[in-house]
Coordinates of C-alpha atoms and ligand atoms in Angstrom, one line a residue:
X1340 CA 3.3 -41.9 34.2
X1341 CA 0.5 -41.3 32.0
X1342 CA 0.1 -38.0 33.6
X1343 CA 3.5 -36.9 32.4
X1344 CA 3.1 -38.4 28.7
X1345 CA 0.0 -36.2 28.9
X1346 CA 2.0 -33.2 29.7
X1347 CA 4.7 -34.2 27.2
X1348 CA 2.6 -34.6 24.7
X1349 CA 0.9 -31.2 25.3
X1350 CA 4.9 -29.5 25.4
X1351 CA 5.6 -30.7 22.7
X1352 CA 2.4 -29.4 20.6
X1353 CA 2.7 -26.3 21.9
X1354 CA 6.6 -26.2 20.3
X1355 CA 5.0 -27.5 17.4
X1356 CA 2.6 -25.2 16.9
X1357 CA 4.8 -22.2 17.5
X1358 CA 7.5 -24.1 14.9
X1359 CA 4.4 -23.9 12.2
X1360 CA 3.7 -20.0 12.9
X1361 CA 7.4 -19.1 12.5
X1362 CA 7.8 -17.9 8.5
X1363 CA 9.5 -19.4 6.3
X1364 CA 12.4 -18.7 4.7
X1365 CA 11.4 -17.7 1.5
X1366 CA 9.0 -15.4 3.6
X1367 CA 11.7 -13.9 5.7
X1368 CA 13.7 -13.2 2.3
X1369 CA 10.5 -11.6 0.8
X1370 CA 9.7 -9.5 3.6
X1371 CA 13.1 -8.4 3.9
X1372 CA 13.4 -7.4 0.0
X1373 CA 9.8 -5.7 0.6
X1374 CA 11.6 -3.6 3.4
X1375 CA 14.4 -2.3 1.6
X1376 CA 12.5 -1.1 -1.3
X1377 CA 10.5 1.9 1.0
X1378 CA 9.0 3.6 -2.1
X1379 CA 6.1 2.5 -4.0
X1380 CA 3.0 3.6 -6.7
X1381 CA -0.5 2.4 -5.1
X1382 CA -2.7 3.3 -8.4
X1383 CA -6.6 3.6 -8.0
X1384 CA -7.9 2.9 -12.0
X1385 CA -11.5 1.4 -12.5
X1386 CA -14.5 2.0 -13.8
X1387 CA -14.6 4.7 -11.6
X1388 CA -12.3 6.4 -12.7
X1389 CA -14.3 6.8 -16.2
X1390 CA -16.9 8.3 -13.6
X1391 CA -13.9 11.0 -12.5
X1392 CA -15.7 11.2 -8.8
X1393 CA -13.3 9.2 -6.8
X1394 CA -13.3 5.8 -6.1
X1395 CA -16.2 5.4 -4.4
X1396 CA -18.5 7.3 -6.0
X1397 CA -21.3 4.5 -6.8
X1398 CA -21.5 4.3 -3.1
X1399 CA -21.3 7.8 -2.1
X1400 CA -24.0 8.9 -4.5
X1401 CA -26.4 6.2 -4.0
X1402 CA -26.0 5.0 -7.5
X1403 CA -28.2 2.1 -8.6
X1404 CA -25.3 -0.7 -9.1
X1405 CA -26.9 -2.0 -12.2
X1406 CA -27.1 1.3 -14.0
X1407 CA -23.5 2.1 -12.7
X1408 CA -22.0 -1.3 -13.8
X1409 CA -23.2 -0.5 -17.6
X1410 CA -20.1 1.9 -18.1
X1411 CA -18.0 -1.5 -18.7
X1412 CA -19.4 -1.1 -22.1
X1413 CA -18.1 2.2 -22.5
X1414 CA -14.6 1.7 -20.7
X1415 CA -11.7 2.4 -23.3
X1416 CA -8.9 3.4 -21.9
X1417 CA -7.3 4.3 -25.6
X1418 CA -4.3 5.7 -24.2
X1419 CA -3.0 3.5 -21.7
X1420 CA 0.5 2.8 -22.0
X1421 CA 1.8 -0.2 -19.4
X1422 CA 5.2 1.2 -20.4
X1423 CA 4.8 4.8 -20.5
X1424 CA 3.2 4.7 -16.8
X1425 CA 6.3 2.3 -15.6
X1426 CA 9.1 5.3 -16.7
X1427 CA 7.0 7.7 -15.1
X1428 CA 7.3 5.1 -11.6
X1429 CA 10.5 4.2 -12.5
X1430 CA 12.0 7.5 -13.0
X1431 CA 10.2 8.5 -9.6
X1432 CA 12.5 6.8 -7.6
X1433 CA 9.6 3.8 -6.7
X1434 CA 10.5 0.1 -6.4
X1435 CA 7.2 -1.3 -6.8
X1436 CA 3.9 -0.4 -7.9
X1437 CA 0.7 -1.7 -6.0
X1438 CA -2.8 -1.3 -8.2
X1439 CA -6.0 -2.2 -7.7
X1440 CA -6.8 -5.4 -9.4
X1441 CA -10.3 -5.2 -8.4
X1442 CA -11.7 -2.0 -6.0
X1443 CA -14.9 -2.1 -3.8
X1444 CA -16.7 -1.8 -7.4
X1445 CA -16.3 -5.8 -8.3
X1446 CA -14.9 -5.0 -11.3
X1447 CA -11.6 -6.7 -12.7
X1448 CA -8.8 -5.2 -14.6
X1449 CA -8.1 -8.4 -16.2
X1450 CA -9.8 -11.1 -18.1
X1451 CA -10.8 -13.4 -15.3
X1452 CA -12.0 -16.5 -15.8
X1453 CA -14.1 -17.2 -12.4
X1454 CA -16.3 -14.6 -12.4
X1455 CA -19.9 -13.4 -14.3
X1456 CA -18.5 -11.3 -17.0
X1457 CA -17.8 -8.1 -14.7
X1458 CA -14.1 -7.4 -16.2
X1459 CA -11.9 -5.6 -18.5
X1460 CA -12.4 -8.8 -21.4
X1461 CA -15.9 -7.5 -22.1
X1462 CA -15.5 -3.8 -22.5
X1463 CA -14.6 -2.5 -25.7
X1464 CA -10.9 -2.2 -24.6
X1465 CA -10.7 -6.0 -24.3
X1466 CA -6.8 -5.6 -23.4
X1467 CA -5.4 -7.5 -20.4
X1468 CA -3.8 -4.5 -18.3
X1469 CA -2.5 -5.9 -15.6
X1470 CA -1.1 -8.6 -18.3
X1471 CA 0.7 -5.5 -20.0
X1472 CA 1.5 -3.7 -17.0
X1473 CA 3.1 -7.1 -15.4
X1474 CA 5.1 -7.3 -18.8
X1475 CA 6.2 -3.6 -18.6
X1476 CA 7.0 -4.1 -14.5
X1477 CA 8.8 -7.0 -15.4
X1478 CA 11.1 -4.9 -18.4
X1479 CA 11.9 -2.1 -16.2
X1480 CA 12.4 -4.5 -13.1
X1481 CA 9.6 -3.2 -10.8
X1482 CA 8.1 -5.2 -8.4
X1483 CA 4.1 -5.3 -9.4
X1484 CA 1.5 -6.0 -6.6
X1485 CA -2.2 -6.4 -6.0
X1486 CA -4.9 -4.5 -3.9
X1487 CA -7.8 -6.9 -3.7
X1488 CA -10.4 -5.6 -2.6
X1489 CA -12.8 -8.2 0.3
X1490 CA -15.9 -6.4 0.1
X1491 CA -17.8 -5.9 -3.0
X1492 CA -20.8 -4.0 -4.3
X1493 CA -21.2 -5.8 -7.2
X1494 CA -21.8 -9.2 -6.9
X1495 CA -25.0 -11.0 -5.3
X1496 CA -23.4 -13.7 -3.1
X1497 CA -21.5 -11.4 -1.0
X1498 CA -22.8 -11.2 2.3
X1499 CA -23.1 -6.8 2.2
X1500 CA -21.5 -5.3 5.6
X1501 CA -22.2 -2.3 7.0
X1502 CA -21.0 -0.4 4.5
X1503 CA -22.2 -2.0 1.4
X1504 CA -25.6 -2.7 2.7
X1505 CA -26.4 1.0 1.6
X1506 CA -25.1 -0.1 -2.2
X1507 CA -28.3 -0.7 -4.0
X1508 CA -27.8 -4.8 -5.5
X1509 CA -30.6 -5.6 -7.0
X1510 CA -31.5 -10.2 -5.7
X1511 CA -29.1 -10.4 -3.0
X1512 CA -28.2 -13.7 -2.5
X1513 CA -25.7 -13.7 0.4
X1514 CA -23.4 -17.3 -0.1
X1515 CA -20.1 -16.2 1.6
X1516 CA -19.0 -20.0 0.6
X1517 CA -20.1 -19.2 -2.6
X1518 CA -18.1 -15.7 -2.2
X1519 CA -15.2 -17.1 -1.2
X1520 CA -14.8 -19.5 -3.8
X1521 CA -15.0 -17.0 -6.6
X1522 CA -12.0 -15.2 -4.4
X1523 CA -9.9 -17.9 -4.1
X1524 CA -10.6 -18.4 -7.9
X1525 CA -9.6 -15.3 -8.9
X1526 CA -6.3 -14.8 -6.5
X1527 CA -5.2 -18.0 -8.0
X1528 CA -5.2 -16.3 -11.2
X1529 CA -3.5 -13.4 -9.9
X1530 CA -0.6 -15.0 -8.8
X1531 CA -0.5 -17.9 -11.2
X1532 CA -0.4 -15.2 -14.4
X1533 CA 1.0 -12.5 -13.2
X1534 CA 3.2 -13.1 -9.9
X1535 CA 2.9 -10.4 -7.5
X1536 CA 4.9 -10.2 -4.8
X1537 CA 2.0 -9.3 -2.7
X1538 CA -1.7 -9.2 -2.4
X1539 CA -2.8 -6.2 -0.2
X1540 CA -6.6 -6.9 1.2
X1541 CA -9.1 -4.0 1.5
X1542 CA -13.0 -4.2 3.1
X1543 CA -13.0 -6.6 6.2
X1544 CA -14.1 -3.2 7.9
X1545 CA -17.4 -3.6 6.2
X1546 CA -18.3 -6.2 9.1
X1547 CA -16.6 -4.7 11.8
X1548 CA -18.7 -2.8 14.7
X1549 CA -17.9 -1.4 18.3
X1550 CA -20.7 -2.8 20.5
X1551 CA -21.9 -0.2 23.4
X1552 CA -18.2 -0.8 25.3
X1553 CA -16.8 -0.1 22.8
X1554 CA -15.3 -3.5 21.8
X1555 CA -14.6 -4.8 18.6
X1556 CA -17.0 -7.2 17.0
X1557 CA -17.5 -8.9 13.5
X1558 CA -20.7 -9.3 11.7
X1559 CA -18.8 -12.3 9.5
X1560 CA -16.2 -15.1 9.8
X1561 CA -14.0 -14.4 6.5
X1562 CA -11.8 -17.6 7.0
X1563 CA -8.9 -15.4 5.7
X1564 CA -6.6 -18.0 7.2
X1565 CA -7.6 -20.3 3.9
X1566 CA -7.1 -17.8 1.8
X1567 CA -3.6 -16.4 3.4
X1568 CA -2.3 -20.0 3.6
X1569 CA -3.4 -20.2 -0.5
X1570 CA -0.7 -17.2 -1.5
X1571 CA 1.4 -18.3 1.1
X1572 CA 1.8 -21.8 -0.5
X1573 CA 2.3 -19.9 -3.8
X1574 CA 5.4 -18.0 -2.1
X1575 CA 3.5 -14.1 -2.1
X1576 CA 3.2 -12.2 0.8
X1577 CA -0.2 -11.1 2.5
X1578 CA -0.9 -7.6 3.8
X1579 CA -4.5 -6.4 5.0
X1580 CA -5.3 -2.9 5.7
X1581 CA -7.9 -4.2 8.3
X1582 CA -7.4 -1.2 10.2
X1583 CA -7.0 -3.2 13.4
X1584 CA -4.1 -5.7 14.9
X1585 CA -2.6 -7.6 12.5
X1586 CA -3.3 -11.1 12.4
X1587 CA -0.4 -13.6 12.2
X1588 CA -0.4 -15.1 8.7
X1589 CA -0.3 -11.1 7.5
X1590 CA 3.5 -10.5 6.7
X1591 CA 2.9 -6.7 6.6
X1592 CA 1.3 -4.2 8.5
X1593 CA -0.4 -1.3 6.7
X1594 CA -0.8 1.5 7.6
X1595 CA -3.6 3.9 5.9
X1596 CA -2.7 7.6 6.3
X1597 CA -0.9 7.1 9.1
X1598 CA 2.7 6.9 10.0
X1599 CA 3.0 4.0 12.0
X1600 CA 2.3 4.6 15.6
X1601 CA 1.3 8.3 15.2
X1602 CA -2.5 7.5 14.1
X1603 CA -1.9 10.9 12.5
X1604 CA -5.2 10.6 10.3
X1605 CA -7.2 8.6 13.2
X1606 CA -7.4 4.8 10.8
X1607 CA -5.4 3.0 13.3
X1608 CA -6.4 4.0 16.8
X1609 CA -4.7 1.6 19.2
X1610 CA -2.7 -0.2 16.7
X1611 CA 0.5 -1.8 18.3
X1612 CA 3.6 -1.0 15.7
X1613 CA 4.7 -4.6 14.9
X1614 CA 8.4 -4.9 15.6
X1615 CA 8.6 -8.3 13.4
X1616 CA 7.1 -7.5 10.4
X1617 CA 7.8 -4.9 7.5
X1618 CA 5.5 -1.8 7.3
X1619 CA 3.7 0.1 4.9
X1620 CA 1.9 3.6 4.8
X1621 CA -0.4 4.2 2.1
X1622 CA -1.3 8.0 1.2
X1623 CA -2.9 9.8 -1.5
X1624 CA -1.2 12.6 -4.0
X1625 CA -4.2 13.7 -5.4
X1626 CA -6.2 15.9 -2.3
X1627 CA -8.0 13.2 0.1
X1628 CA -9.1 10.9 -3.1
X1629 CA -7.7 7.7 -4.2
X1630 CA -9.1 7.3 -7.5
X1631 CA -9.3 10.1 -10.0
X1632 CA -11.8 12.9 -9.5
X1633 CA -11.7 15.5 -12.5
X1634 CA -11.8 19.7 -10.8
X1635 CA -9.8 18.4 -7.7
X1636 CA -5.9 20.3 -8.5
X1637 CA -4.5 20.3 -5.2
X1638 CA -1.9 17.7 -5.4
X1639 CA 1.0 16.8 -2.8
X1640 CA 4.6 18.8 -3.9
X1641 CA 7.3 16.9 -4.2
X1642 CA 8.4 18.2 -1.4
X1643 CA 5.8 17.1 0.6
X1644 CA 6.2 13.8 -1.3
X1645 CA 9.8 13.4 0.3
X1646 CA 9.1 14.5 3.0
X1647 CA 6.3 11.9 3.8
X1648 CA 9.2 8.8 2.1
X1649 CA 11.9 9.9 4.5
X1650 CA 9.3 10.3 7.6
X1651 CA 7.8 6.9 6.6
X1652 CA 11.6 5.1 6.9
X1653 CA 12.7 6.9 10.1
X1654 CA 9.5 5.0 11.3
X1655 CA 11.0 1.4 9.9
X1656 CA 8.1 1.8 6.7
X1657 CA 7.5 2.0 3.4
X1658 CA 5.5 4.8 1.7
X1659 CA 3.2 3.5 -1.0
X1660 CA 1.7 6.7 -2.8
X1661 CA -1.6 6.8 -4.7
X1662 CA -1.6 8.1 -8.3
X1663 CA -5.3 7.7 -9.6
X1664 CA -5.2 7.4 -13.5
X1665 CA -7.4 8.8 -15.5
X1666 CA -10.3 6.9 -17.5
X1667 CA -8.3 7.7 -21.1
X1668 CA -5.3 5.7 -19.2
X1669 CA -3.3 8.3 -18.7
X1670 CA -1.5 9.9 -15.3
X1671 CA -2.8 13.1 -14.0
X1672 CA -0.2 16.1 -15.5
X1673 CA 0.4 17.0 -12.1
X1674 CA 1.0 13.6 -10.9
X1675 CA 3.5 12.8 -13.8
X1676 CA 5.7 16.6 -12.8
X1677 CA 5.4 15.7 -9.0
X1678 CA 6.6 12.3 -9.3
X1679 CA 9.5 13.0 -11.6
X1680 CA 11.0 15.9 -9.2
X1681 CA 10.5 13.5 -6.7
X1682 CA 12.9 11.0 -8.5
X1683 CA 15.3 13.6 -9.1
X1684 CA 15.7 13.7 -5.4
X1685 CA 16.0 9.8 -4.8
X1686 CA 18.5 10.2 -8.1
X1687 CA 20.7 12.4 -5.6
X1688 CA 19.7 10.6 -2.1
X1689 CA 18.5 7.1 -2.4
X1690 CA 20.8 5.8 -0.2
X1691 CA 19.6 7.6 3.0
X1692 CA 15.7 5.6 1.8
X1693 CA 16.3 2.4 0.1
X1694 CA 17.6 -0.3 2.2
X1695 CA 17.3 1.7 5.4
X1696 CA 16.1 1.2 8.9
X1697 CA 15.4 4.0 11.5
X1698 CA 17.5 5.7 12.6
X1699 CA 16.9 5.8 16.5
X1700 CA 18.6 9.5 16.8
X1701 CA 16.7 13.0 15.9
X1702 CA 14.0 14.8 17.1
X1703 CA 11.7 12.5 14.7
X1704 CA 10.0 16.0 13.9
X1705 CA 11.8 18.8 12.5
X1706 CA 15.0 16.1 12.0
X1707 CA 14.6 12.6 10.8
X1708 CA 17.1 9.7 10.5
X1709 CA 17.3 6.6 9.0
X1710 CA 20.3 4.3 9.1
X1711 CA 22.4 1.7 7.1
X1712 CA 25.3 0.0 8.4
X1713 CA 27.1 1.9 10.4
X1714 CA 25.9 4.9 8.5
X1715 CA 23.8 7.6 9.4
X1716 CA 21.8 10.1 7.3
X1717 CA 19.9 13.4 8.8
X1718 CA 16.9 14.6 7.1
X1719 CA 16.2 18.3 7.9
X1720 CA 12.6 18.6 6.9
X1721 CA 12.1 21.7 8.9
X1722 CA 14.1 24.7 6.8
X1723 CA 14.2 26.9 10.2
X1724 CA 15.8 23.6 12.3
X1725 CA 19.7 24.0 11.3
X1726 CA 21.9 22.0 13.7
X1727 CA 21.2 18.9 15.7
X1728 CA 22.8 17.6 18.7
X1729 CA 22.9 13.8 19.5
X1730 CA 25.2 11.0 21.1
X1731 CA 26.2 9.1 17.9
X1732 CA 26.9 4.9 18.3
X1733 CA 30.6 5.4 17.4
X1734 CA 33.3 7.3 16.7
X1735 CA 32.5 10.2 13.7
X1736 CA 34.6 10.2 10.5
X1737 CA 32.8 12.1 8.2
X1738 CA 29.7 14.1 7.6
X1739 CA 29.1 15.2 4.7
X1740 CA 25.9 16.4 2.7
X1741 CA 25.0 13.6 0.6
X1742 CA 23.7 15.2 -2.5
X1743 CA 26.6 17.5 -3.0
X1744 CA 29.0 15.7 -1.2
X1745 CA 30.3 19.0 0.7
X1746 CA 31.6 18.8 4.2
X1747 CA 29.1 19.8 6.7
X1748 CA 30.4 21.3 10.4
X1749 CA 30.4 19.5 13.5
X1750 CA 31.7 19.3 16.5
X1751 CA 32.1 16.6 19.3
X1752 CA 32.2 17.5 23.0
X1753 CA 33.8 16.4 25.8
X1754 CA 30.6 14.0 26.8
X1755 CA 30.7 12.8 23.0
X1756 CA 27.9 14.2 21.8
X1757 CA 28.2 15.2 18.2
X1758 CA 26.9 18.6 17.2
X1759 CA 25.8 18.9 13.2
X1760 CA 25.2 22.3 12.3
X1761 CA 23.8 22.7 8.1
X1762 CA 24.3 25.7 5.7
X1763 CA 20.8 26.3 4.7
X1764 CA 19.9 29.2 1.7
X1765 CA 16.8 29.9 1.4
X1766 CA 15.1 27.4 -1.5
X1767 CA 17.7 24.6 -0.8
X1768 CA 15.5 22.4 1.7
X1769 CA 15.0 19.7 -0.7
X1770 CA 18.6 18.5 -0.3
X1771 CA 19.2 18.6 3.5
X1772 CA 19.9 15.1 4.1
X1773 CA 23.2 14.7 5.9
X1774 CA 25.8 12.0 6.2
X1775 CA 27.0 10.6 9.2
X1776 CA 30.2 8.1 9.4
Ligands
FHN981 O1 -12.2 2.3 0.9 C1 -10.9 2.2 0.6 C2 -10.4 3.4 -0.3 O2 -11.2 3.5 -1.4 C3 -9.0 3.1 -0.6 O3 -8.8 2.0 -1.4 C4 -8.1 3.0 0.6 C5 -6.7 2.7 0.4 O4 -6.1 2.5 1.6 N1 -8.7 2.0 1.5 C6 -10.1 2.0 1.8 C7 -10.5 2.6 3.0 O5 -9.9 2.1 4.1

């Protein structure tokens, strides 16, 4: 008897503890509404970006942190305009914009309370941009989120990795209690004034090794579970681009560089695609740099641009592309005349992105799908690739090119197979997307 209240007992735990790991429904909603959206701004801007090397430049060039951290006093971003940069985003076709509320630098774009003076209140810009930024999101109806970045090369109680070991702190004073406090501080703050919809994490790689087998092992116990289950409780979403599996209180995997499951720029080597969560790839316009870095012109075309958004949902994910300000405030020309082609295109075929899934038919190279409903929508990315034959779910009504509306020609065989053959002119790529009822 008391063998078998033991066993009940431990049933019935086990059913509890699954019960506590399902999400919640707010959580399901939000991860939903994440999903549909597909398109996002990920935006690089720091003290770094006053520097115009990139984002990591302090670490990169060996930099001696103290002597680095004095251009607070000359940050003065005199031309940032929250609502100038949210028409660009806007008129870009994006749903949300993702920016880094404090980089691997340590220092804060807004006047927190919780840490030693290393934020935007004591340069001689003073203004509170993600305040005016969550204002101008909030006008134009964007979602705004926050990169937070775990590792920092700035302050002296966090215990330096592998990576940040080589930043020179002066009086290290590793306290990852201390560290973590300061965290929770300042992601309390994050959500309580300006209510993201997510935090994304950055940096737990900088205690992450491969012993001599090869095996993953960590130099430091983050607890991130305490500070997941803090946004949770506060209704926001958690992502963590940890570059490894995804742990269960994260609610989306990300995805850096690569299209889920293709590892295509080698950050997420042996990552299993997560079939219950929504996904995100990040990428960079500006050539292989997140945050500014003045003499670098090559950018992404907006072709390229769509290309990557329409690749990203026939994959189930959203694409979140970098756009790294510059230390006036302002958007890189370029970045401003890609991005606003780029919403010319969503203006004319947002409905084969926003709200899609994949769509399961296609070569998934020179042809892409995504699907809503019962609809079905053909990307042709490759200008040479002209028809496409597949077994569609049900019987065909229409097809139709979705920018201009025009019948395209197809054919269904005996078998049912539907052949789609496009009219392509030489210059017309951009609008290949195809409709499929
Ligand atoms: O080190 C960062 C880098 O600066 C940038 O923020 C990217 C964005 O995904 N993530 C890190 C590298 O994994």
């Amino acid at each position: 008897m008391k063998k078998l209240t033991v066993m009940l007992l431990v049933a019935a735990s086990a059913i509890c503890a699954q019960a506590g790991s399902a999400p919640e429904q707010w959580n399901v909603a939000a991860r939903k509404a994440f999903a549909a959206e597909r398109f996002g701004i990920f935006l690089h801007w720091g003290l770094y970006s006053n520097y115009a090397q990139g984002e990591w430049y302090l670490q990169t060039h060996k930099l001696d942190e103290d002597a680095y951290a004095r251009m607070m006093y000359g940050f003065c971003p005199s031309k940032f305009d929250a609502r100038e940069w949210v028409r660009v985003f806007k008129k870009a076709g994006a749903k949300y914009v993702t920016i880094t509320a404090r980089h691997h630098e340590g220092f804060s774009l807004w006047p927190t309370k919780v840490d030693d003076g290393y934020n935007i209140a004591n340069t001689p810009f003073k203004r509170d941009i993600l305040g005016e930024l969550a204002i101008a999101c909030k006008e134009a109806r964007l979602q705004l989120n926050f990169y937070y970045s775990l590792l920092d090369w700035h302050r002296k109680d966090y215990p330096a990795g592998f990576v940040t070991q080589n930043v020179k702190v002066r009086d290290r004073k590793p306290d990852y209690a201390s560290y973590k406090r300061f965290m929770m501080g300042q992601i309390t703050e994050l959500i309580d004034r300006y209510h993201p919809g997510y935090i994304w994490f950055d940096g737990e790689w900088d205690h992450h090794f491969r012993d001599d087998k090869g095996e993953l092992g960590r130099t430091l116990d983050w607890e991130l579970d305490d500070i997941f289950d803090l946004i949770h409780g506060k209704h926001v979403l958690v992502a963590n681009n940890s570059h490894q599996a995804s742990r269960p209180k994260e609610d989306i995997q990300a995805f850096e560089r690569d299209l889920p499951g293709e590892n295509s720029a080698g950050y997420s080597e042996s990552i299993t695609v997560m079939k219950d969560r929504p996904l995100e790839q990040c990428d960079v316009l500006q050539n292989g740099i997140w945050g500014y870095r003045i003499g670098e012109s090559s950018f992404r075309t907006p072709e390229d641009v769509v290309a990557m958004v329409v690749r990203a949902a026939s994959k189930n994910a959203n694409l979140l592309m970098n756009i790294g300000p510059d230390g006036s405030g302002q958007l890189p020309e370029q970045a401003v005349a890609v991005m606003d082609k780029v919403g010319d295109w969503f203006a004319r075929n947002g409905a084969s992105v926003y709200g899609t899934s994949a769509g399961g038919v296609a070569d998934g190279k020179d042809v892409v799908s995504t699907r809503k409903g019962k609809t079905l929508y053909l990307h042709f990315l490759n200008p040479e690739k002209k028809s496409i034959t597949f077994k569609p779910q049900g019987k065909v009504t229409s097809v139709r090119n979705l920018a201009t509306g025009k019948p395209v020609a197809f054919e269904v065989a005996a078998d049912g197979a539907l052949t789609v053959t496009v009219e392509r002119a030489a210059g017309d790529g951009f609008d290949a997307v195809v409709e499929v009822k």
